PDB file of C-alpha atoms in Angstrom:
ATOM      1  CA  MET A   5      19.109  -0.582 -37.289  1.00 60.00           C
ATOM      2  CA  MET A   6      18.537  -3.005 -34.427  1.00 70.00           C
ATOM      3  CA  ALA A   7      19.407  -1.989 -30.891  1.00 76.00           C
ATOM      4  CA  ASP A   8      22.124  -3.983 -29.083  1.00 84.00           C
ATOM      5  CA  PRO A   9      20.421  -5.763 -26.178  1.00 84.00           C
ATOM      6  CA  GLU A  10      23.768  -5.657 -24.343  1.00 87.00           C
ATOM      7  CA  GLN A  11      23.627  -1.798 -24.253  1.00 89.00           C
ATOM      8  CA  PRO A  12      21.274   0.197 -22.099  1.00 91.00           C
ATOM      9  CA  ALA A  13      18.632   2.242 -23.900  1.00 90.00           C
ATOM     10  CA  PRO A  14      19.726   5.862 -24.406  1.00 89.00           C
ATOM     11  CA  GLN A  15      17.338   7.085 -21.723  1.00 92.00           C
ATOM     12  CA  HIS A  16      19.076   4.814 -19.199  1.00 93.00           C
ATOM     13  CA  ARG A  17      22.618   5.968 -19.930  1.00 93.00           C
ATOM     14  CA  ARG A  18      24.412   8.455 -17.705  1.00 94.00           C
ATOM     15  CA  PRO A  19      24.951  11.832 -19.343  1.00 94.00           C
ATOM     16  CA  ASP A  20      28.714  12.587 -19.495  1.00 93.00           C
ATOM     17  CA  ARG A  21      28.562  15.543 -17.042  1.00 95.00           C
ATOM     18  CA  VAL A  22      26.548  13.715 -14.388  1.00 96.00           C
ATOM     19  CA  THR A  23      28.478  12.619 -11.264  1.00 97.00           C
ATOM     20  CA  ASP A  24      27.881   9.588  -9.022  1.00 96.00           C
ATOM     21  CA  ALA A  25      26.785  11.979  -6.258  1.00 97.00           C
ATOM     22  CA  GLU A  26      24.156  13.496  -8.504  1.00 97.00           C
ATOM     23  CA  VAL A  27      22.836  10.129  -9.553  1.00 96.00           C
ATOM     24  CA  ALA A  28      22.679   9.050  -5.897  1.00 97.00           C
ATOM     25  CA  ALA A  29      20.936  12.226  -4.792  1.00 97.00           C
ATOM     26  CA  ALA A  30      18.333  12.117  -7.586  1.00 97.00           C
ATOM     27  CA  GLY A  31      17.949   8.347  -6.920  1.00 96.00           C
ATOM     28  CA  LYS A  32      17.135   9.100  -3.241  1.00 98.00           C
ATOM     29  CA  LEU A  33      14.527  11.588  -4.305  1.00 98.00           C
ATOM     30  CA  SER A  34      13.058   9.106  -6.713  1.00 97.00           C
ATOM     31  CA  GLU A  35      12.979   6.438  -3.960  1.00 97.00           C
ATOM     32  CA  ALA A  36      11.188   8.933  -1.677  1.00 98.00           C
ATOM     33  CA  LEU A  37       8.619   9.560  -4.367  1.00 98.00           C
ATOM     34  CA  GLU A  38       8.078   5.824  -4.757  1.00 98.00           C
ATOM     35  CA  THR A  39       7.404   5.627  -1.011  1.00 98.00           C
ATOM     36  CA  VAL A  40       4.844   8.449  -1.359  1.00 98.00           C
ATOM     37  CA  GLU A  41       3.218   6.568  -4.230  1.00 98.00           C
ATOM     38  CA  ARG A  42       2.919   3.507  -1.969  1.00 98.00           C
ATOM     39  CA  ALA A  43       1.415   5.715   0.765  1.00 98.00           C
ATOM     40  CA  ARG A  44      -1.019   7.107  -1.795  1.00 98.00           C
ATOM     41  CA  GLY A  45      -2.073   3.551  -2.652  1.00 98.00           C
ATOM     42  CA  HIS A  46      -2.754   2.948   1.018  1.00 98.00           C
ATOM     43  CA  LEU A  47      -4.754   6.137   1.205  1.00 98.00           C
ATOM     44  CA  TYR A  48      -6.919   4.962  -1.706  1.00 98.00           C
ATOM     45  CA  GLY A  49      -7.254   1.596   0.063  1.00 98.00           C
ATOM     46  CA  PHE A  50      -8.349   3.466   3.166  1.00 98.00           C
ATOM     47  CA  HIS A  51     -10.901   5.426   1.085  1.00 98.00           C
ATOM     48  CA  GLN A  52     -12.378   2.277  -0.397  1.00 98.00           C
ATOM     49  CA  LEU A  53     -12.406   0.382   2.914  1.00 98.00           C
ATOM     50  CA  ILE A  54     -14.222   3.216   4.732  1.00 98.00           C
ATOM     51  CA  GLY A  55     -16.790   3.417   1.913  1.00 98.00           C
ATOM     52  CA  HIS A  56     -17.323  -0.351   2.118  1.00 98.00           C
ATOM     53  CA  ALA A  57     -17.580  -0.185   5.980  1.00 98.00           C
ATOM     54  CA  ASP A  58     -20.193   2.558   5.701  1.00 98.00           C
ATOM     55  CA  ARG A  59     -22.316   0.386   3.413  1.00 98.00           C
ATOM     56  CA  GLN A  60     -21.900  -2.571   5.815  1.00 98.00           C
ATOM     57  CA  LEU A  61     -22.934  -0.216   8.631  1.00 98.00           C
ATOM     58  CA  GLY A  62     -26.104   0.558   6.711  1.00 98.00           C
ATOM     59  CA  GLU A  63     -26.791  -3.176   6.440  1.00 98.00           C
ATOM     60  CA  ALA A  64     -26.238  -3.610  10.146  1.00 98.00           C
ATOM     61  CA  VAL A  65     -28.668  -0.754  10.855  1.00 98.00           C
ATOM     62  CA  GLU A  66     -31.278  -2.523   8.694  1.00 98.00           C
ATOM     63  CA  ALA A  67     -30.578  -5.892  10.421  1.00 98.00           C
ATOM     64  CA  LEU A  68     -31.069  -4.240  13.858  1.00 98.00           C
ATOM     65  CA  ARG A  69     -34.291  -2.731  12.666  1.00 98.00           C
ATOM     66  CA  ALA A  70     -35.500  -6.102  11.335  1.00 98.00           C
ATOM     67  CA  ALA A  71     -34.566  -7.679  14.616  1.00 98.00           C
ATOM     68  CA  GLY A  72     -36.932  -5.325  16.462  1.00 98.00           C
ATOM     69  CA  HIS A  73     -34.351  -2.710  17.669  1.00 98.00           C
ATOM     70  CA  ARG A  74     -35.780   0.267  15.779  1.00 98.00           C
ATOM     71  CA  GLY A  75     -34.755   2.935  18.283  1.00 98.00           C
ATOM     72  CA  LEU A  76     -31.187   1.704  18.424  1.00 98.00           C
ATOM     73  CA  ALA A  77     -31.018   1.382  14.698  1.00 98.00           C
ATOM     74  CA  ASP A  78     -32.374   4.895  14.196  1.00 98.00           C
ATOM     75  CA  ARG A  79     -29.812   6.354  16.580  1.00 98.00           C
ATOM     76  CA  LEU A  80     -26.941   4.437  14.957  1.00 98.00           C
ATOM     77  CA  GLU A  81     -28.026   5.529  11.492  1.00 98.00           C
ATOM     78  CA  GLU A  82     -28.394   9.175  12.548  1.00 98.00           C
ATOM     79  CA  GLU A  83     -25.062   9.326  14.345  1.00 97.00           C
ATOM     80  CA  LEU A  84     -22.738   7.076  12.321  1.00 98.00           C
ATOM     81  CA  VAL A  85     -23.982   6.272   8.826  1.00 97.00           C
ATOM     82  CA  GLY A  86     -22.499   8.776   6.362  1.00 97.00           C
ATOM     83  CA  ARG A  87     -20.448  10.510   9.073  1.00 97.00           C
ATOM     84  CA  ASN A  88     -17.377  12.522   8.089  1.00 97.00           C
ATOM     85  CA  VAL A  89     -14.102  10.654   8.872  1.00 96.00           C
ATOM     86  CA  LEU A  90     -12.375  13.964   9.477  1.00 96.00           C
ATOM     87  CA  ARG A  91     -13.916  17.355  10.238  1.00 97.00           C
ATOM     88  CA  GLY A  92     -16.045  18.200   7.202  1.00 97.00           C
ATOM     89  CA  ARG A  93     -14.528  15.489   5.020  1.00 97.00           C
ATOM     90  CA  TRP A  94     -15.401  12.130   3.655  1.00 97.00           C
ATOM     91  CA  THR A  95     -12.429  10.068   2.472  1.00 98.00           C
ATOM     92  CA  PHE A  96     -12.879  11.154  -1.221  1.00 98.00           C
ATOM     93  CA  GLN A  97     -12.169  14.724  -0.042  1.00 98.00           C
ATOM     94  CA  VAL A  98      -9.089  13.608   1.874  1.00 98.00           C
ATOM     95  CA  VAL A  99      -7.875  11.838  -1.250  1.00 98.00           C
ATOM     96  CA  GLU A 100      -8.536  14.874  -3.439  1.00 98.00           C
ATOM     97  CA  GLU A 101      -6.763  17.234  -1.059  1.00 98.00           C
ATOM     98  CA  PHE A 102      -3.748  14.914  -0.873  1.00 98.00           C
ATOM     99  CA  ASP A 103      -3.618  14.448  -4.623  1.00 98.00           C
ATOM    100  CA  ASP A 104      -4.004  18.201  -5.433  1.00 98.00           C
ATOM    101  CA  GLY A 105      -1.494  19.215  -2.713  1.00 98.00           C
ATOM    102  CA  TYR A 106       1.323  17.130  -1.366  1.00 98.00           C
ATOM    103  CA  TRP A 107       1.393  14.405  -4.005  1.00 98.00           C
ATOM    104  CA  THR A 108       1.317  16.770  -6.937  1.00 98.00           C
ATOM    105  CA  GLU A 109       4.028  19.015  -5.478  1.00 98.00           C
ATOM    106  CA  PHE A 110       6.248  16.072  -4.618  1.00 98.00           C
ATOM    107  CA  ARG A 111       5.960  14.752  -8.193  1.00 98.00           C
ATOM    108  CA  ASP A 112       6.652  18.166  -9.580  1.00 98.00           C
ATOM    109  CA  TRP A 113       9.791  18.565  -7.493  1.00 98.00           C
ATOM    110  CA  GLU A 114      11.057  15.076  -8.431  1.00 98.00           C
ATOM    111  CA  ARG A 115      10.606  15.947 -12.101  1.00 98.00           C
ATOM    112  CA  GLU A 116      12.280  19.325 -11.688  1.00 98.00           C
ATOM    113  CA  VAL A 117      15.308  17.786 -10.021  1.00 98.00           C
ATOM    114  CA  ARG A 118      15.505  15.025 -12.588  1.00 97.00           C
ATOM    115  CA  GLU A 119      15.354  17.569 -15.465  1.00 97.00           C
ATOM    116  CA  ALA A 120      17.951  19.820 -13.842  1.00 97.00           C
ATOM    117  CA  VAL A 121      20.396  17.095 -12.684  1.00 97.00           C
ATOM    118  CA  LEU A 122      19.909  14.039 -14.990  1.00 97.00           C
ATOM    119  CA  ASP A 123      18.650  15.618 -18.235  1.00 96.00           C
ATOM    120  CA  GLY A 124      15.223  14.203 -17.345  1.00 96.00           C
ATOM    121  CA  ARG A 125      16.269  10.605 -17.187  1.00 96.00           C
ATOM    122  CA  ARG A 126      14.151   8.380 -14.983  1.00 95.00           C
ATOM    123  CA  HIS A 127      15.440   5.572 -12.839  1.00 95.00           C
ATOM    124  CA  LEU A 128      19.024   6.285 -13.776  1.00 95.00           C
ATOM    125  CA  TYR A 129      20.303   5.063 -10.413  1.00 95.00           C
ATOM    126  CA  GLU A 130      18.575   1.722 -10.995  1.00 96.00           C
ATOM    127  CA  ALA A 131      19.714   1.532 -14.626  1.00 94.00           C
ATOM    128  CA  LEU A 132      23.346   1.955 -13.537  1.00 94.00           C
ATOM    129  CA  MET A 133      22.880  -0.606 -10.789  1.00 95.00           C
ATOM    130  CA  LYS A 134      21.462  -3.078 -13.382  1.00 95.00           C
ATOM    131  CA  GLU A 135      24.463  -2.571 -15.620  1.00 94.00           C
ATOM    132  CA  ALA A 136      26.825  -3.174 -12.617  1.00 95.00           C
ATOM    133  CA  ARG A 137      25.015  -6.269 -11.334  1.00 95.00           C
ATOM    134  CA  ARG A 138      23.924  -8.197 -14.437  1.00 94.00           C
ATOM    135  CA  THR A 139      26.150 -10.840 -16.048  1.00 95.00           C
ATOM    136  CA  HIS A 140      26.962  -9.257 -19.426  1.00 93.00           C
ATOM    137  CA  GLY A 141      26.510 -11.626 -22.365  1.00 92.00           C
ATOM    138  CA  ARG A 142      24.452 -14.182 -20.422  1.00 93.00           C
ATOM    139  CA  PRO A 143      20.903 -15.026 -21.506  1.00 92.00           C
ATOM    140  CA  GLY A 144      18.340 -13.505 -19.128  1.00 92.00           C
ATOM    141  CA  HIS A 145      20.792 -10.754 -18.207  1.00 93.00           C
ATOM    142  CA  GLU A 146      20.280  -8.515 -21.333  1.00 93.00           C
ATOM    143  CA  SER A 147      20.298  -4.757 -20.788  1.00 92.00           C
ATOM    144  CA  THR A 148      17.147  -4.276 -22.887  1.00 91.00           C
ATOM    145  CA  PRO A 149      14.390  -6.515 -24.223  1.00 88.00           C
ATOM    146  CA  PRO A 150      14.823  -7.883 -27.732  1.00 80.00           C
ATOM    147  CA  GLU A 151      13.468  -5.819 -30.587  1.00 77.00           C
ATOM    148  CA  GLU A 152      10.060  -6.890 -31.779  1.00 57.00           C
ATOM    149  CA  ALA A 153      10.020  -8.351 -35.356  1.00 47.00           C
TER     150      ALA A 153
END
C-alpha cells in the first residue's frame, strides 16, 4: 500500500493524548539541544583551528631559526609549541570531556523527555508546524516525499 503524500508519516503525527503545551515544551527542549549541537560544532572547529595554529607555529619557529634567530626560536618552541590550551588539556581532551559529560547528558535528557511526553516522536513541533503552514494539495507542499518505485 502506498503512503499518501498529503498525510504526515506516522512518526510525525501527534499522539491523541498529547497537548499543545506538551508539544511546545518538548519542542523547546529539542531546540535547546539543537543549539548545543551547534555549539559542539564550534567546539570541534576550535579544536581543529588550534591544532592547525600549533602546526603553523612550528613552521614559524623553523622560519625564525632559518632566518638566524635560533635563541628566539628555541624559546618560542619551548614555551608555546604543544602548550596546553587549558590547565592540563589539549583541545582533544576538552572535546572528549564535553562529549562524555554535558553533551551526552543533554541528549539523554532530551530523549527521556521525548519518550515520556511524545511517545518518542522527534521534531513533532516542527511536523505540526509544517502541516499548519504548507498549502495542502499543492505540488512542492507535500507532507512526505513520494514513495520510491
